[in-house]
Tab-separated table of C-alpha atoms in Angstrom:
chain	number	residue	atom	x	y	z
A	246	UNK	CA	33.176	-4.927	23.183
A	247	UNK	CA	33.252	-4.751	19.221
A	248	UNK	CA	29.490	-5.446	19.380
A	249	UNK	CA	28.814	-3.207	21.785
A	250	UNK	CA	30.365	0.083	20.093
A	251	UNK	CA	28.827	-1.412	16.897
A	252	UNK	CA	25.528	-1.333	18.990
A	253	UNK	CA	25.937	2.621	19.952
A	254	UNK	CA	26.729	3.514	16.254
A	255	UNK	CA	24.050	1.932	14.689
A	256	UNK	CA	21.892	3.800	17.718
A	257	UNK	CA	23.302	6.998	16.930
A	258	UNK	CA	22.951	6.794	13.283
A	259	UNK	CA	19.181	5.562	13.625
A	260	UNK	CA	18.574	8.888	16.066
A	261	UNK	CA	17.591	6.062	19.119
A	262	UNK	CA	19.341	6.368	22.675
A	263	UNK	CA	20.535	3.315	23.859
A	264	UNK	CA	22.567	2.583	26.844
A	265	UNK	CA	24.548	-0.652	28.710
A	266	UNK	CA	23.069	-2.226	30.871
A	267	UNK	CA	26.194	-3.438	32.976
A	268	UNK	CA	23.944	-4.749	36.313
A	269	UNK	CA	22.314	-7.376	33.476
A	270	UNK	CA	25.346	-8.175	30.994
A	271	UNK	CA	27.807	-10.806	31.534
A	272	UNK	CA	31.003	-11.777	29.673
A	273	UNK	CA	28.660	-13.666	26.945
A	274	UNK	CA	25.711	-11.307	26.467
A	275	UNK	CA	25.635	-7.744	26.390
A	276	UNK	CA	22.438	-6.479	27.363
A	277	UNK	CA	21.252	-3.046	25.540
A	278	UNK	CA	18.495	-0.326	26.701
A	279	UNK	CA	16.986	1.367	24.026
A	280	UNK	CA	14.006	3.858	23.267
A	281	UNK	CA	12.605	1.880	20.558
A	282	UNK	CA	9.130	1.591	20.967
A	283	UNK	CA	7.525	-0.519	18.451
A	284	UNK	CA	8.508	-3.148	15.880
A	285	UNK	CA	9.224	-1.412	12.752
A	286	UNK	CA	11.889	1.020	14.732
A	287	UNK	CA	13.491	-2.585	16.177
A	288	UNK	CA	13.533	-3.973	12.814
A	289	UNK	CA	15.122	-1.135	11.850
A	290	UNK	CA	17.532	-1.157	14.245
A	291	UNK	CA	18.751	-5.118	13.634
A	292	UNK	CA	19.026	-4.849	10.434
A	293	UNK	CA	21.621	-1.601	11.016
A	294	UNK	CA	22.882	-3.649	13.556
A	295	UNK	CA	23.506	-6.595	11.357
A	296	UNK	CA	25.082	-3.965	8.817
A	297	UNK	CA	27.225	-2.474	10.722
A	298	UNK	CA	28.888	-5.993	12.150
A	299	UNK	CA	28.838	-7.810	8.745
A	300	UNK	CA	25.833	-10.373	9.744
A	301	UNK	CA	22.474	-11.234	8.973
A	302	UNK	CA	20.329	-12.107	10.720
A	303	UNK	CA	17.231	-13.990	10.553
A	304	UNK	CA	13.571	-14.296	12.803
A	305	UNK	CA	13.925	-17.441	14.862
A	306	UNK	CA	11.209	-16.862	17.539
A	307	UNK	CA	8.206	-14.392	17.793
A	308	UNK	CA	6.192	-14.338	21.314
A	309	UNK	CA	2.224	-13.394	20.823
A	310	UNK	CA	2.183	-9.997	23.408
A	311	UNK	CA	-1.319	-9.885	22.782
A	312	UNK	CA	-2.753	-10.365	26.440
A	313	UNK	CA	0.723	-10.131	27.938
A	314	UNK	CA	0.167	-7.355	30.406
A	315	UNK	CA	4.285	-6.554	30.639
A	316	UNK	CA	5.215	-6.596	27.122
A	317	UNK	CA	3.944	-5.120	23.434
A	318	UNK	CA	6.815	-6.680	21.664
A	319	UNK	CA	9.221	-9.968	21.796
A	320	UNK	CA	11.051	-11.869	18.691
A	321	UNK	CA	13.871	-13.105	18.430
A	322	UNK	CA	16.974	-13.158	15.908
A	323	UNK	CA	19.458	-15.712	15.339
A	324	UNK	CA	22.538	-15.099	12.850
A	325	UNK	CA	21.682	-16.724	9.332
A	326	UNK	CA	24.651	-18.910	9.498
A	327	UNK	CA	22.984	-20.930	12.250
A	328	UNK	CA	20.504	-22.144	9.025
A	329	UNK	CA	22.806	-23.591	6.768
A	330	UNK	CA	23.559	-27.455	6.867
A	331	UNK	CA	26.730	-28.279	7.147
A	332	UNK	CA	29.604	-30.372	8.913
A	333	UNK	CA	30.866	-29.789	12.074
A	334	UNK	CA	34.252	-29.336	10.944
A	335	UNK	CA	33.061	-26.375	8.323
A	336	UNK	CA	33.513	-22.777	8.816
A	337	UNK	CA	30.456	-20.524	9.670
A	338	UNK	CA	28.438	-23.685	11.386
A	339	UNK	CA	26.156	-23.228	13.813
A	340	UNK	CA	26.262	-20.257	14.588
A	341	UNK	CA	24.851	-19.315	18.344
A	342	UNK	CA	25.200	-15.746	18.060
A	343	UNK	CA	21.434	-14.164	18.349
A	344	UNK	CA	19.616	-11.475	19.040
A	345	UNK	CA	17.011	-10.898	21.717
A	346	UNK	CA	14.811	-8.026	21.901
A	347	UNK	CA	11.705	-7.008	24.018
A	348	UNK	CA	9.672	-3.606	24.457
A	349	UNK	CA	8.248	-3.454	27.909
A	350	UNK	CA	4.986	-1.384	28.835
A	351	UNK	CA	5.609	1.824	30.244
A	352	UNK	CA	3.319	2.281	33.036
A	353	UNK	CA	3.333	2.142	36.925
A	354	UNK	CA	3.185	-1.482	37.342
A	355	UNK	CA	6.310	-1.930	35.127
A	356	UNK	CA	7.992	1.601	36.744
A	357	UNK	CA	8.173	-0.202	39.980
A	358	UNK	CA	10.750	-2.387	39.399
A	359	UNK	CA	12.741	-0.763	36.314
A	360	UNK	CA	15.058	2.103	36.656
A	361	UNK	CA	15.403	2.573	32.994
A	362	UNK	CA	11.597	3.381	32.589
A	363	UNK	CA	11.226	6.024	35.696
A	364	UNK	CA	13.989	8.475	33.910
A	365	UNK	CA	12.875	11.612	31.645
A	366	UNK	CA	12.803	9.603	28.041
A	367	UNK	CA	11.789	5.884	29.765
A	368	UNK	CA	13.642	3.193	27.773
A	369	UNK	CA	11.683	0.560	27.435
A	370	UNK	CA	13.890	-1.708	25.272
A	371	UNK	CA	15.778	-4.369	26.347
A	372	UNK	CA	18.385	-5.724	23.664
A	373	UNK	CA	20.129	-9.161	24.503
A	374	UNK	CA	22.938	-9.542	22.314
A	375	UNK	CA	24.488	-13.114	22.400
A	376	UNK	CA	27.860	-11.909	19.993
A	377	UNK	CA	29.989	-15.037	20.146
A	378	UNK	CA	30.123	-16.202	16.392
A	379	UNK	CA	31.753	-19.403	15.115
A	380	UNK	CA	32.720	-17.794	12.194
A	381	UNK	CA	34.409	-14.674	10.141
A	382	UNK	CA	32.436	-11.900	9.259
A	383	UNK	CA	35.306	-10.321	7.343
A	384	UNK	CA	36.210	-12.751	4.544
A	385	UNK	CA	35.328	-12.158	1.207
A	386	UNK	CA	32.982	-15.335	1.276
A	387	UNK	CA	31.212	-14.426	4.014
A	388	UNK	CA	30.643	-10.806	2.948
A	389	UNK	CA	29.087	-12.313	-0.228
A	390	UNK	CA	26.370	-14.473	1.790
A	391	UNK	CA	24.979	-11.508	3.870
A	392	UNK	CA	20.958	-11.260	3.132
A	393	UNK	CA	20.651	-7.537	1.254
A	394	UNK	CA	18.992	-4.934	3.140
A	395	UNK	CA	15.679	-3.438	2.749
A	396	UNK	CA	17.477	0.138	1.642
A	397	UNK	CA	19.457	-2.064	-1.253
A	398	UNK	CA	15.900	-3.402	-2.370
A	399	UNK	CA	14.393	0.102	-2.193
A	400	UNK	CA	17.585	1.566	-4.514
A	401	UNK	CA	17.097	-1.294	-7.338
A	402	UNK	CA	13.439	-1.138	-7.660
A	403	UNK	CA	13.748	2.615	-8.258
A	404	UNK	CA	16.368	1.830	-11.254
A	405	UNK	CA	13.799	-0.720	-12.297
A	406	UNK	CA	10.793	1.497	-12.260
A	407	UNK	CA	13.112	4.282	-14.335
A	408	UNK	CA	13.433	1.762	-17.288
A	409	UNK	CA	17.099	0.118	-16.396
A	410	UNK	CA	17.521	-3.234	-17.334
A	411	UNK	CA	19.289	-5.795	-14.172
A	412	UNK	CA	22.441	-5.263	-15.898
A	413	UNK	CA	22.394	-1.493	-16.308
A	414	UNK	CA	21.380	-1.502	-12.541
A	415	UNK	CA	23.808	-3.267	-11.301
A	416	UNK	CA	26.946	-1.323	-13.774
A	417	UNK	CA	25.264	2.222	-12.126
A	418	UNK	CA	24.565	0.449	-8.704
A	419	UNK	CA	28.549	-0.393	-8.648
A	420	UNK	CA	30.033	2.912	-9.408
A	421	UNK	CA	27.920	4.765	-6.520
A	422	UNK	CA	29.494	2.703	-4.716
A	423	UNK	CA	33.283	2.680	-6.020
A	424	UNK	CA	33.053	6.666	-5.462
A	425	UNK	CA	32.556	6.248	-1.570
A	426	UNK	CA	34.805	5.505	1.174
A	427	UNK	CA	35.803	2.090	1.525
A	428	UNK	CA	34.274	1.454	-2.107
A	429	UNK	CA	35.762	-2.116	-2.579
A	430	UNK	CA	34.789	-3.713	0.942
A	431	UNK	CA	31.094	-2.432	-0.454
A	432	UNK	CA	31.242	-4.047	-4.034
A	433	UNK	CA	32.183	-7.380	-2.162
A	434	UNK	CA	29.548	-7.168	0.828
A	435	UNK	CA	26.314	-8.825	-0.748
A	436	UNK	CA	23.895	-6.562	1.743
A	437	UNK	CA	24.730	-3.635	-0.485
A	438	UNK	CA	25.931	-4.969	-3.410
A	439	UNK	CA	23.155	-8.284	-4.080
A	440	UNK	CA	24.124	-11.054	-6.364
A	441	UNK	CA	22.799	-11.531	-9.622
A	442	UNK	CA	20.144	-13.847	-8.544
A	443	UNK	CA	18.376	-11.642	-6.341
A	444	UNK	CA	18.572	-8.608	-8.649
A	445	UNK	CA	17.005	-10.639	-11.157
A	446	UNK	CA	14.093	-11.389	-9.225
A	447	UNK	CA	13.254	-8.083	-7.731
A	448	UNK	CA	13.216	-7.404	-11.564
A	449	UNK	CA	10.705	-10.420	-12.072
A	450	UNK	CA	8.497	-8.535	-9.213
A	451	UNK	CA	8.695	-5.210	-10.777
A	452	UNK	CA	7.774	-6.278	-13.993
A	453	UNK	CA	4.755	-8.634	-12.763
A	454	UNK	CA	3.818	-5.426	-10.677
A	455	UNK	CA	3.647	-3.339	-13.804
A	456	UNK	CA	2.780	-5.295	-17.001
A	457	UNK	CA	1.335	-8.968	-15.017
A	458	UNK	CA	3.095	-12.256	-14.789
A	459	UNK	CA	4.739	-13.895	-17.681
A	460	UNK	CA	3.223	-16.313	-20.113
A	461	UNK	CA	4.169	-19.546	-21.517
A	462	UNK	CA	3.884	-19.107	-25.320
A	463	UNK	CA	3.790	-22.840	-25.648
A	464	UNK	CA	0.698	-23.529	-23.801
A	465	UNK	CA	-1.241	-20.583	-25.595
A	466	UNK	CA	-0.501	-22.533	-28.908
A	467	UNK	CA	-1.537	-25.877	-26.991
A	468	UNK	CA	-4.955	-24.103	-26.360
A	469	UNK	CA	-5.718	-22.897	-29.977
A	470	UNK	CA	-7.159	-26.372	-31.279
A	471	UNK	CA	-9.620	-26.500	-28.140
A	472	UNK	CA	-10.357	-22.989	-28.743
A	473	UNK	CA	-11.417	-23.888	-32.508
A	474	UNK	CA	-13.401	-27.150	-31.328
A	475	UNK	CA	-15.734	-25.127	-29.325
A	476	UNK	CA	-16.768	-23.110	-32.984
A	477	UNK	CA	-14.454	-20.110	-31.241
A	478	UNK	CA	-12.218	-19.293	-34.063
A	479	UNK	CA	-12.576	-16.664	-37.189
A	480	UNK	CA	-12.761	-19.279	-39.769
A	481	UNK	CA	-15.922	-21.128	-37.783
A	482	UNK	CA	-17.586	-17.686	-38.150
A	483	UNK	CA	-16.035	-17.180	-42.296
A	484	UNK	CA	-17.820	-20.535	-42.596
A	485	UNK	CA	-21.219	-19.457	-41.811
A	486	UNK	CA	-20.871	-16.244	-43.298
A	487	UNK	CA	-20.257	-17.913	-46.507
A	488	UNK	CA	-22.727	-20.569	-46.366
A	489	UNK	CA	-25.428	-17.757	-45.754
A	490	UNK	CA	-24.087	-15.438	-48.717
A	491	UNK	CA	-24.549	-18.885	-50.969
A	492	UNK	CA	-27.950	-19.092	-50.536
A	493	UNK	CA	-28.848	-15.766	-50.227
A	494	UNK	CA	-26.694	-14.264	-52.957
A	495	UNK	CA	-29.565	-14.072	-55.620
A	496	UNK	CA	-31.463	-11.474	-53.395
A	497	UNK	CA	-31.385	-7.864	-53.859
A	498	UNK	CA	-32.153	-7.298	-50.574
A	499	UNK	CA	-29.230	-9.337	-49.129
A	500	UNK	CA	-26.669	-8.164	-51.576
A	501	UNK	CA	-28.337	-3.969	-50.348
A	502	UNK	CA	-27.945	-5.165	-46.785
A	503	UNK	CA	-23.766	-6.811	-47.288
A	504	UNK	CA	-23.083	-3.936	-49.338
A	505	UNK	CA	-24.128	-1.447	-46.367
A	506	UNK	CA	-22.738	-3.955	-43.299
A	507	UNK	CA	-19.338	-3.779	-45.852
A	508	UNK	CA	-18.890	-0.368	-45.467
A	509	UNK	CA	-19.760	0.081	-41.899
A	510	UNK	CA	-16.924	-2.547	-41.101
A	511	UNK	CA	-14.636	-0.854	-43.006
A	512	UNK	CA	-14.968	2.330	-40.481
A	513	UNK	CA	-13.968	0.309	-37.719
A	514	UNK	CA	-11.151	1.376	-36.378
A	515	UNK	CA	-10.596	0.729	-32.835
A	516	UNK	CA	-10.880	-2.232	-30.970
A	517	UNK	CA	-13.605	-1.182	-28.632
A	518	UNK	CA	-15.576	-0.456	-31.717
A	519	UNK	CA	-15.635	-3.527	-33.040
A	520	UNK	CA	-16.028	-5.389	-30.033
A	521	UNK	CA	-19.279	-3.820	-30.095
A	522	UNK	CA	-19.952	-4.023	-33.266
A	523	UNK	CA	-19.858	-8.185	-32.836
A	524	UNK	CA	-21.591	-7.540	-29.948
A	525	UNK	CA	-24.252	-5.786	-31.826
A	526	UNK	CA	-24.390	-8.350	-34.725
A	527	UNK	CA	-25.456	-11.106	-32.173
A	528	UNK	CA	-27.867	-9.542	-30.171
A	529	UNK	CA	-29.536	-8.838	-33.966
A	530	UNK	CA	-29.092	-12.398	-34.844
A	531	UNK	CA	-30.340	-13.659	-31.558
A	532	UNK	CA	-33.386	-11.076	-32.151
A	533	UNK	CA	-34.544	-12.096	-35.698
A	534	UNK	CA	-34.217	-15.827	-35.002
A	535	UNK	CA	-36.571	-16.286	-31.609
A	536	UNK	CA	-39.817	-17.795	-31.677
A	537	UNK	CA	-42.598	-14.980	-32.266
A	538	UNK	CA	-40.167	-12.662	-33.779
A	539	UNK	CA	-43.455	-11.587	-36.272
A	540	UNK	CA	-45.683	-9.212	-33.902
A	541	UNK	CA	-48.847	-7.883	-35.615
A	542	UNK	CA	-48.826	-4.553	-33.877
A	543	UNK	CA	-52.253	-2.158	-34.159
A	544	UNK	CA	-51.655	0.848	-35.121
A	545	UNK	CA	-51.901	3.806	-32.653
A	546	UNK	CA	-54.545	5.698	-34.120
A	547	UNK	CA	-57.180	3.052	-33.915
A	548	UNK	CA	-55.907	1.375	-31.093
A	549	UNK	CA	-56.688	4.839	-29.061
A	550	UNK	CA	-60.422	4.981	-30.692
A	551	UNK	CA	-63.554	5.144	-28.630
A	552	UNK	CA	-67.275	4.298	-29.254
A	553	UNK	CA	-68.635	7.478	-30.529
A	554	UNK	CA	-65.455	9.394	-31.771
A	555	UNK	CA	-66.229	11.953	-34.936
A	556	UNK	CA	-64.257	13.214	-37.264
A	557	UNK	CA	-65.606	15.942	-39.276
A	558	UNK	CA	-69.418	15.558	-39.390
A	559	UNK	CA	-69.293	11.663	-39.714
A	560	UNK	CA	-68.682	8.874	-37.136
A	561	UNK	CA	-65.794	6.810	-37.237
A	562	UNK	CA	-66.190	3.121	-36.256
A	563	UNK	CA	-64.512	1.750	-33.180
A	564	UNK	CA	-61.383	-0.931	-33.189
A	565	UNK	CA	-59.750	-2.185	-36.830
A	566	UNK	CA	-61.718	-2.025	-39.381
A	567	UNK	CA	-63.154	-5.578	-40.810
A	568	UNK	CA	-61.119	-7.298	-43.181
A	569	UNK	CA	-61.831	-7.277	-46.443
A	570	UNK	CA	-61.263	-4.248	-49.871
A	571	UNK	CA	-61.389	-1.526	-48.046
A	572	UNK	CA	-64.324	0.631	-49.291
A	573	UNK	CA	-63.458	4.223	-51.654
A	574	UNK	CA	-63.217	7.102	-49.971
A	575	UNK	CA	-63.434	10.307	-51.665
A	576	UNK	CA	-60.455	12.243	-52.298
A	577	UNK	CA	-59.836	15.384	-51.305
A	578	UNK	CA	-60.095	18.761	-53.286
A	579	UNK	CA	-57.630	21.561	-53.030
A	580	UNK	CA	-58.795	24.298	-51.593
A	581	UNK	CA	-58.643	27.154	-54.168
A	582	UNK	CA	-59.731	30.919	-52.655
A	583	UNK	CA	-61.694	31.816	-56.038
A	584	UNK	CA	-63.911	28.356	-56.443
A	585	UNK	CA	-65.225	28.369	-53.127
A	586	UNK	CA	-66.025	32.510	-53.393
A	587	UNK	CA	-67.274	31.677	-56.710
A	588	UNK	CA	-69.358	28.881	-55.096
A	589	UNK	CA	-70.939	30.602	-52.191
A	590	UNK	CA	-68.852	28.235	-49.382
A	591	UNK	CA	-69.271	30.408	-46.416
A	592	UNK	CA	-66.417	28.394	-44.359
A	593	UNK	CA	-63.758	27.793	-46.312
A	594	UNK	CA	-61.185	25.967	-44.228
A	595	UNK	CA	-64.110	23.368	-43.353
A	596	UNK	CA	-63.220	19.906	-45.092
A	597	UNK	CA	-65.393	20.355	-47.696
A	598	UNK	CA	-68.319	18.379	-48.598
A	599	UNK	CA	-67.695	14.435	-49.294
A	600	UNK	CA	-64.842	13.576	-46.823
């Protein structure tokens, strides 16, 4: 009957209706009907359950409702003591208390034949609770081996999240708890109060969430010597640098060239900046050392003559011009107002005479 009024709290806390089913129950099972319709309300409602009695409980069955034309929902529970390994002769082992819940379909097939679906609010859950337990669930040690709940988890990640460290979390963590009724009992029950182990690793999770997964220093200095045999370190690159500078030191237009590239790197500031400077550096280097890098270009103005083009009153020749000295042209005169008055030139802004 202990589990039964613990069943009713936990239902009236959660805000879910759930009634005896005294036609179904027997001395060894009390069966439950509940409006819970889908799984994360019945999760919900074991874990309160398991809260509330000082167990946890763990999935030991889940039935596929897939193409099951009765059911959306079946799993089972089974007490977490039932897991552990030991003697017969040991406290706390095996453990056949369990927990079996089911959500039925609500519709006429299923109406038929259940009273608890035709009311007002149908309730469509049907709670088998197997209570006998081979073991106390108020000793100290078993308080301390109850699975934390999904609330506790919630509570220390925020801490973790606001900066705290696990052992600021768990000081702060403590007092909230001291302040409330019952404070001790709550300190020693692990489902609100974890053990250091498991705040230590929801602090693992929230730190790989935030800043990535830890790294072994030791193998990042293992990988430095194959990172320098594959020419990938800074003094490969300081090698070349200074084997070009000693052959090339003697010309002015290397020494112009290092002096400017000097100061540029000097500017650099930021590391996206320089990553594209390097970037820049060996697309230039891969540029000025492929095949064909010399390209004889024509320049546009002949390239875009035609047979017949003019320029002034004489005709300019199509294409380059042949090789050879190039023949003198004559140069051409200012043009001065008073010379060409002076001169009789009608036009004067033509080109003149001799162009």
């Amino acid at each position: 009957m202990a589990s039964e009024s613990s069943a009713c709290e936990t239902s009236a806390h959660s805000a879910i209706e759930c009634v005896k089913d005294n036609e179904s129950s027997s001395p060894d099972v009390d069966v439950l009907r509940a409006n819970i319709t889908d799984e994360r309300h019945a999760c919900s409602w074991v874990e309160d359950y398991g809260l509330k009695t000082n167990t946890s409980w763990v999935v030991d069955f889940v039935k596929p409702t897939a193409k099951c034309e009765r059911m959306v929902f079946h799993k089972v529970w089974r007490c977490k003591e039932a897991k552990r390994e030991k003697s017969c002769g040991e406290a706390a082992a095996h453990c056949p208390a369990k927990i079996d819940l089911k959500i039925k379909k609500v519709n006429r097939n299923t109406k038929r034949n259940d009273a608890f679906l035709r009311g007002e609010k149908p309730l469509p859950a049907v709670i088998k609770l197997f209570h006998h337990k081979s073991h106390s669930t108020a000793a100290a040690d078993a308080l301390s081996r109850l699975t934390p709940t999904m609330q506790t988890r919630e509570t220390f990640l925020a801490y973790f999240d606001s900066g705290m460290s696990p052992a600021e979390a768990t000081r702060l963590h403590e007092s909230k708890l001291l302040v409330q009724e019952d404070g001790y009992a709550l300190v020693a029950n692990s489902a609100v109060n974890p053990l250091p182990p498991a705040i230590y690793y929801w602090h693992r999770l929230c730190r790989e969430k935030n800043f990535g997964k830890d790294v072994d220093p030791l193998l990042k200095i293992a990988e430095m010597p194959l990172y320098a045999k594959h020419d990938n370190s800074l003094e490969a690159l300081i090698e070349q640098l200074r084997r070009v500078h000693a052959e090339e030191k003697s010309n002015a237009v290397y020494r112009r060239h290092l002096l400017s590239g000097t100061k540029r790197l000097r500017r650099l500031q930021e590391q996206k900046r320089g990553v594209g400077a390097m970037m820049a550096m060996n697309a230039a280097l891969g540029l000025g050392l492929r095949r064909g890098r010399y390209i004889k270009v024509q320049p546009t103005a002949i390239s875009r003559r035609r047979p017949g083009l003019t320029r002034g009153s004489k005709r300019v020749a199509a294409g380059r011009p042949a090789s050879g000295p190039s023949p003198k042209r004559a140069k051409k005169r200012r043009h001065v107002l008073q010379q060409s008055v002076s001169q009789n030139i009608p036009h004067v802004k033509l080109h003149g005479y001799g162009h």
